[in-house]
XYZ file of C-alpha atoms in Angstrom:
347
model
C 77.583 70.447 -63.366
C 77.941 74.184 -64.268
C 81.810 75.674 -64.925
C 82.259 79.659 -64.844
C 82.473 80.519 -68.273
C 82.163 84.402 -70.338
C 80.990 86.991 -67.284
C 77.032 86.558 -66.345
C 76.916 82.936 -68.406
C 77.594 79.264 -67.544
C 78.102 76.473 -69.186
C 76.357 72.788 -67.932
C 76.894 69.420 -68.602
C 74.074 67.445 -69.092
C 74.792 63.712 -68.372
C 73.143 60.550 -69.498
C 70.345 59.364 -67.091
C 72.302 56.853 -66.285
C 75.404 58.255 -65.317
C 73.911 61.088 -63.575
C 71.710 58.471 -61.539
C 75.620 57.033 -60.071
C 76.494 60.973 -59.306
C 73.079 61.369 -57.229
C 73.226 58.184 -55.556
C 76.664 56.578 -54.809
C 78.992 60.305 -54.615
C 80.441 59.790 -51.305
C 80.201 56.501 -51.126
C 83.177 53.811 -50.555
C 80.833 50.421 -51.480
C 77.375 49.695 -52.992
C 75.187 46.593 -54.591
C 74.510 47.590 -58.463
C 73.238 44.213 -59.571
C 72.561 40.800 -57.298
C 75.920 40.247 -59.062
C 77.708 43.820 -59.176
C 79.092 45.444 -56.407
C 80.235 49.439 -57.020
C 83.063 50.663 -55.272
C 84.388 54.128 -55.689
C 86.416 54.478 -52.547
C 90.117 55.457 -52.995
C 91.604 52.721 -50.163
C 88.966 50.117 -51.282
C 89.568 50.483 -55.172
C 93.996 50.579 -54.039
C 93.530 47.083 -52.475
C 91.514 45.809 -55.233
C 93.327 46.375 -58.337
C 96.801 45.134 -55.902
C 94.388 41.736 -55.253
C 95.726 40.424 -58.927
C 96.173 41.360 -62.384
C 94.064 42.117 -65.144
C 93.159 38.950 -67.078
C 93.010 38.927 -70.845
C 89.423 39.451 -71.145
C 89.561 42.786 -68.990
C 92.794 44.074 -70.544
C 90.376 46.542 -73.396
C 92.925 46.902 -76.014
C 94.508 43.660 -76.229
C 91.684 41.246 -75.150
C 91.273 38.000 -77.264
C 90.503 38.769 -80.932
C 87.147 36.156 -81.373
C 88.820 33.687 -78.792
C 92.395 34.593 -80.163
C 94.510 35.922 -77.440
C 96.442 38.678 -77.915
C 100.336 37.489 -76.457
C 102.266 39.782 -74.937
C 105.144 39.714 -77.423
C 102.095 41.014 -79.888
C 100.614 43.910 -78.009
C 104.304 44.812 -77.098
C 105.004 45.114 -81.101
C 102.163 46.815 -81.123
C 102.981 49.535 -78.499
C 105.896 49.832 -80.266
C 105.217 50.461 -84.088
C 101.753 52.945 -83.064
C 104.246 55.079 -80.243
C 106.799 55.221 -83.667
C 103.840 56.979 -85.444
C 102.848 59.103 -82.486
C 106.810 60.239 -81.855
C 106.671 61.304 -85.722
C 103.965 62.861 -85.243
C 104.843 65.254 -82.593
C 107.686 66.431 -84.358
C 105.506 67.562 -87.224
C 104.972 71.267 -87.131
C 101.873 72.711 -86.263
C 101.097 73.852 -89.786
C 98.043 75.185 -90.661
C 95.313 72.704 -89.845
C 92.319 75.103 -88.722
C 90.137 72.896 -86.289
C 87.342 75.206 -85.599
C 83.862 73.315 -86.628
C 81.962 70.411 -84.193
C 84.105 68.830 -81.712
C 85.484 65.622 -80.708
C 84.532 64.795 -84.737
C 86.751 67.792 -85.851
C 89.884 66.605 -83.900
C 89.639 63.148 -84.549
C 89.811 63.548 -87.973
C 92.865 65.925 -87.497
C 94.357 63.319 -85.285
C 93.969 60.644 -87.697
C 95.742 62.328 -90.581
C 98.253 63.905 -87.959
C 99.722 60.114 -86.747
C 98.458 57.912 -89.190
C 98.982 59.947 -92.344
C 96.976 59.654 -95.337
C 96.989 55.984 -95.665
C 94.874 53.850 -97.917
C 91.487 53.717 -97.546
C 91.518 50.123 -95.791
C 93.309 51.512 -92.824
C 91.593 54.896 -92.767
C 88.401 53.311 -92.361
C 89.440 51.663 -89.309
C 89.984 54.921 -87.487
C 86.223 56.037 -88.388
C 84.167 57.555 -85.775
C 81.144 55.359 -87.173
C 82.658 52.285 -86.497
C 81.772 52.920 -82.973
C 78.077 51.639 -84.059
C 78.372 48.654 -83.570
C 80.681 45.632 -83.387
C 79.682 44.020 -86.774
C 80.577 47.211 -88.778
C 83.796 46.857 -87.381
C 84.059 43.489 -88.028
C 82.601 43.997 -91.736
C 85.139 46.444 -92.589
C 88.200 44.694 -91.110
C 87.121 41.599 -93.543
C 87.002 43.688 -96.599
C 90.209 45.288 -95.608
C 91.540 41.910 -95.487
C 90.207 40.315 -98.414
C 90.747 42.640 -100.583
C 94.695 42.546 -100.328
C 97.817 44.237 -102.336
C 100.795 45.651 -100.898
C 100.955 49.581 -102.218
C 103.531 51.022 -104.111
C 106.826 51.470 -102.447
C 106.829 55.532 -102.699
C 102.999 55.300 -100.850
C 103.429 56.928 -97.532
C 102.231 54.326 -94.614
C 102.260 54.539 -90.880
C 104.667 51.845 -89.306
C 101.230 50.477 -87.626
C 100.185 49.493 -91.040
C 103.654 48.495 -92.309
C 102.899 45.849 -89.463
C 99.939 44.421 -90.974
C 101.163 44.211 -94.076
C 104.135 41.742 -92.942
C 101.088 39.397 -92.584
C 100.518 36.328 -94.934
C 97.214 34.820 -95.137
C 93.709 36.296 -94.561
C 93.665 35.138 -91.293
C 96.669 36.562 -90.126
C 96.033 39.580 -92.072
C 92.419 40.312 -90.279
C 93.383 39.305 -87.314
C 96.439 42.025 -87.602
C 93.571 44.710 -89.337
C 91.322 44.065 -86.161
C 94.664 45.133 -83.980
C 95.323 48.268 -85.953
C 91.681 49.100 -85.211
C 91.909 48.312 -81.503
C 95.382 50.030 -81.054
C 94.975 53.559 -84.081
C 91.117 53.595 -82.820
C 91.435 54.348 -79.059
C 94.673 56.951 -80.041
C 92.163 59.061 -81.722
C 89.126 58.453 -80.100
C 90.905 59.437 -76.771
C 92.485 61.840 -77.432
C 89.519 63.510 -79.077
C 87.426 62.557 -75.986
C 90.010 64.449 -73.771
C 90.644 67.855 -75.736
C 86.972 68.484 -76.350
C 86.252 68.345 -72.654
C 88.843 70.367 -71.608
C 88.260 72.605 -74.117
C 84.210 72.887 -72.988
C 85.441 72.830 -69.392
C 88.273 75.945 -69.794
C 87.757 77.637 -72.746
C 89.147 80.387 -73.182
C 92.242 79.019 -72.058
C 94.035 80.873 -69.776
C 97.990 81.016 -71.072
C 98.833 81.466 -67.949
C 97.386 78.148 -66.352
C 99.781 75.259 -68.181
C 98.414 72.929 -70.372
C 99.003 70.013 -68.300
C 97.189 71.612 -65.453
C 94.249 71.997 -67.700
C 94.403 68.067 -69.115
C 95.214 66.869 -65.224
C 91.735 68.571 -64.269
C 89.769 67.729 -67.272
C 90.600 64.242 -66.911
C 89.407 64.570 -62.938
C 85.972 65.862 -64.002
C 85.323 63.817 -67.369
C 87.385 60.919 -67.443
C 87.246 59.781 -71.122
C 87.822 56.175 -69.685
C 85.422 56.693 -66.231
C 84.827 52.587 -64.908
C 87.090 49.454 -64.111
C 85.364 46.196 -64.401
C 87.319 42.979 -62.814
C 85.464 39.993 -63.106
C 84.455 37.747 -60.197
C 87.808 36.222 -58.478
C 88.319 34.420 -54.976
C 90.735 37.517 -53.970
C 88.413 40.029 -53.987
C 86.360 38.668 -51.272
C 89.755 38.129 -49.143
C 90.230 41.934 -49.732
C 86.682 42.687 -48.284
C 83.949 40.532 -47.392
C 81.049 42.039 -48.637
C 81.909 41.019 -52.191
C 80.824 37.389 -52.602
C 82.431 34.832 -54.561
C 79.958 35.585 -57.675
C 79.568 39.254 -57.832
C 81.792 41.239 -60.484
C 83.685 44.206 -59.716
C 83.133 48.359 -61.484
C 85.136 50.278 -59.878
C 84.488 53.923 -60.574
C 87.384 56.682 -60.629
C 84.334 59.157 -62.170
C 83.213 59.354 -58.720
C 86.489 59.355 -56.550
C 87.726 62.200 -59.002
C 84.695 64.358 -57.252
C 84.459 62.695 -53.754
C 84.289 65.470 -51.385
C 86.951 63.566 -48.669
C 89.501 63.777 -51.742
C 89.050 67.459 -53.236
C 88.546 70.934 -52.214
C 85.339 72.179 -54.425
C 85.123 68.837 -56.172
C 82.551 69.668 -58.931
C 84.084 72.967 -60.049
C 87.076 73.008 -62.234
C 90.560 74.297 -60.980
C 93.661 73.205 -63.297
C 95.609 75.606 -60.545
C 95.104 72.638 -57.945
C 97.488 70.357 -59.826
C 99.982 72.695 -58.700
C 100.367 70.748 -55.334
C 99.392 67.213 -56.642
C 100.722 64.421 -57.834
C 98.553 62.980 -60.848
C 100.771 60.078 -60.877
C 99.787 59.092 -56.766
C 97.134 61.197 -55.490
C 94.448 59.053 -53.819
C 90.853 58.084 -56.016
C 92.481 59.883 -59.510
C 92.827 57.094 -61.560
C 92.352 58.511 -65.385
C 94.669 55.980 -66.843
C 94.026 53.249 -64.117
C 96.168 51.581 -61.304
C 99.295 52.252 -61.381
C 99.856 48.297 -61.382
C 98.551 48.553 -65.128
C 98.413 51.987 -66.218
C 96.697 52.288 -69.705
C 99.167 51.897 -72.539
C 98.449 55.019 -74.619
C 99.197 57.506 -71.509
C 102.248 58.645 -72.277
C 101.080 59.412 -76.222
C 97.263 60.297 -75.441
C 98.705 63.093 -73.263
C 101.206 64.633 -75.457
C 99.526 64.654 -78.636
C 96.340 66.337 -76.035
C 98.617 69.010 -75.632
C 99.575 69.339 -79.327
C 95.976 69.779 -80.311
C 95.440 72.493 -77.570
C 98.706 74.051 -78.446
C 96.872 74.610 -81.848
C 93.816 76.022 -79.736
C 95.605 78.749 -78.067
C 97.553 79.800 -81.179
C 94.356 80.129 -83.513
C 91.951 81.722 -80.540
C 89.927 78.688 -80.331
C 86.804 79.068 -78.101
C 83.978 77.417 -77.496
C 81.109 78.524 -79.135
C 79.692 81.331 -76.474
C 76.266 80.806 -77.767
C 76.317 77.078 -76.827
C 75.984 77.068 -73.171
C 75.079 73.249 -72.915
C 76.464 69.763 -74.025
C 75.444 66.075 -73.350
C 77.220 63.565 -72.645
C 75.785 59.659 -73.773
C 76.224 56.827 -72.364
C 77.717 55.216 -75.762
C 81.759 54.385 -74.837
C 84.248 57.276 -73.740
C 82.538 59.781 -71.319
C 82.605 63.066 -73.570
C 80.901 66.238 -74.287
C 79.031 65.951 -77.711
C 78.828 68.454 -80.438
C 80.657 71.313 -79.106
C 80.612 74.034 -81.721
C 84.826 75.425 -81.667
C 84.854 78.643 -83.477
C 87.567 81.385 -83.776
C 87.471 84.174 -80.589
């Protein structure tokens, strides 16, 4: 995928074999056999009736699935919700200040991100936010112990985010890693997303037009590289009443990266136009599902998108730009779908 950049230059995206192998085969298409137990589906009527069939069970809800066989109630991931969108609220009404976030992008702001909701916590919870973490599962697990065992409540006057203020009501190791391992889940995917989103729109518009408005530019970023790009719904009896090819065994992806750019859905679906969002609805147009169904929309939406616009609110103020010598980026197949190691630098 190429996107008009400075005159007589372009800048690509060069996906993982893997996801570039679901572009050049299954664009276009409503239903397709991944696996002898997978089906594909990426059809905006197909994918509706799906996610309608039922809920999400525990183990596909990402952010509050069970905790090593623990589930996560619903009076818990409500508190949750509550005590991170506190932090996120104060956060917004924060200045802009004078962070500079030119450098290498999503690490640059991630780090800004972290500081910006969850403040300058002790080192136990900062750790948690780390972009390493994303390594591997035991890391995460390793550091959430340590964080646990290694216990004390700070001194009153020590500045902590109400997210942590939650942990700390907890009592015994147990309940205090278990409540760690939450503020991972719930601070991690704040940052990580939000990250994911601003660097690709960033690669995908930059310069930034102020005349195009930011939520324009976010609506069409998250069409062409949805940070969160695949549904999975494990194998359930009402999915083959819904449509018979699926058989009682085979598990569900459904994939809103390729209804953002099917063809029967969008005018010029590979190139990007923020100005389109002018006559859509993000909230009900068919196939655009960045934040999933909206059964069960994710969560974070309503604080990944605002504090998106805060961090390219900062962009356009400090001439942010791409890097004009950098005229490609990869993205992995490692987690969120994003651009890697985009150099920001001042215009």
């Amino acid at each position: 995928m190429t996107i008009p950049a400075e005159r007589n230059k372009v800048r690509q995206v060069v996906f993982a074999p893997r996801i570039q192998e679901l572009f050049d085969r299954y664009r276009g298409k409503s239903f397709f056999r991944l696996e002898p137990d997978t089906v594909g589906v990426a059809g905006a009527e197909l994918m509706d009736a799906l996610l309608r069939s039922r809920p999400a069970n525990a183990e596909e809800r990402p952010t509050f699935k069970p905790v090593r066989g623990r589930v996560v109630t619903r009076p818990e991931s409500s508190a949750l919700m509550r005590a991170v969108g506190a932090d996120v609220r104060a956060a917004l009404k924060k200045p802009l200040g004078d962070a500079s976030l030119a450098g290498t992008w999503p690490a640059v702001p991630h780090n800004y991100l972290r500081d910006l909701v969850f403040g300058r916590e002790q080192r136990r919870f900062r750790v948690l936010v780390d972009r390493r973490l994303e390594l591997t599962p035991k890391i995460t697990w390793a550091a959430v112990a340590t964080g646990a065992a290694l216990w004390g409540r700070p001194a009153p006057e020590v500045a902590l985010s109400a997210l942590a203020r939650m942990v700390l009501e907890a009592d015994t190791f147990e309940q205090r890693r278990f409540a760690m391992y939450l503020y991972r889940r719930v601070a991690g995917p704040i940052c990580f997303t939000v990250a994911a989103l601003v660097t690709n729109a960033l690669w995908l518009s930059s310069p930034l037009d102020d005349d195009v408005p930011t939520e324009y530019v976010l609506n069409e970023a998250l069409r062409l590289l949805p940070p969160s790009w695949n549904i999975l719904r494990v194998r359930s009896p009402e999915f083959a009443e819904v449509d018979a090819r699926i058989g009682p065994g085979d598990d569900v992806l459904l994939l809103p990266l390729l209804s953002h750019r099917d063809p029967e859905l969008w005018d010029a679906p590979d190139e990007f136009r923020p100005s389109r969002w002018a006559a859509l609805d993000p909230d009900n147009h068919p196939g655009y599902l960045p934040f999933g169904h909206s059964n069960e929309r994710c969560w974070g939406r309503h604080m990944v998108l605002p504090l998106a616009a805060h961090v390219l609110d900062l962009v356009r103020r400090d001439g942010l730009v791409v890097d004009p010598a950098q005229t490609r980026a990869r993205v992995h197949l490692d987690g969120l779908l994003e651009v890697s190691d985009v150099r920001v630098v001042r215009a």
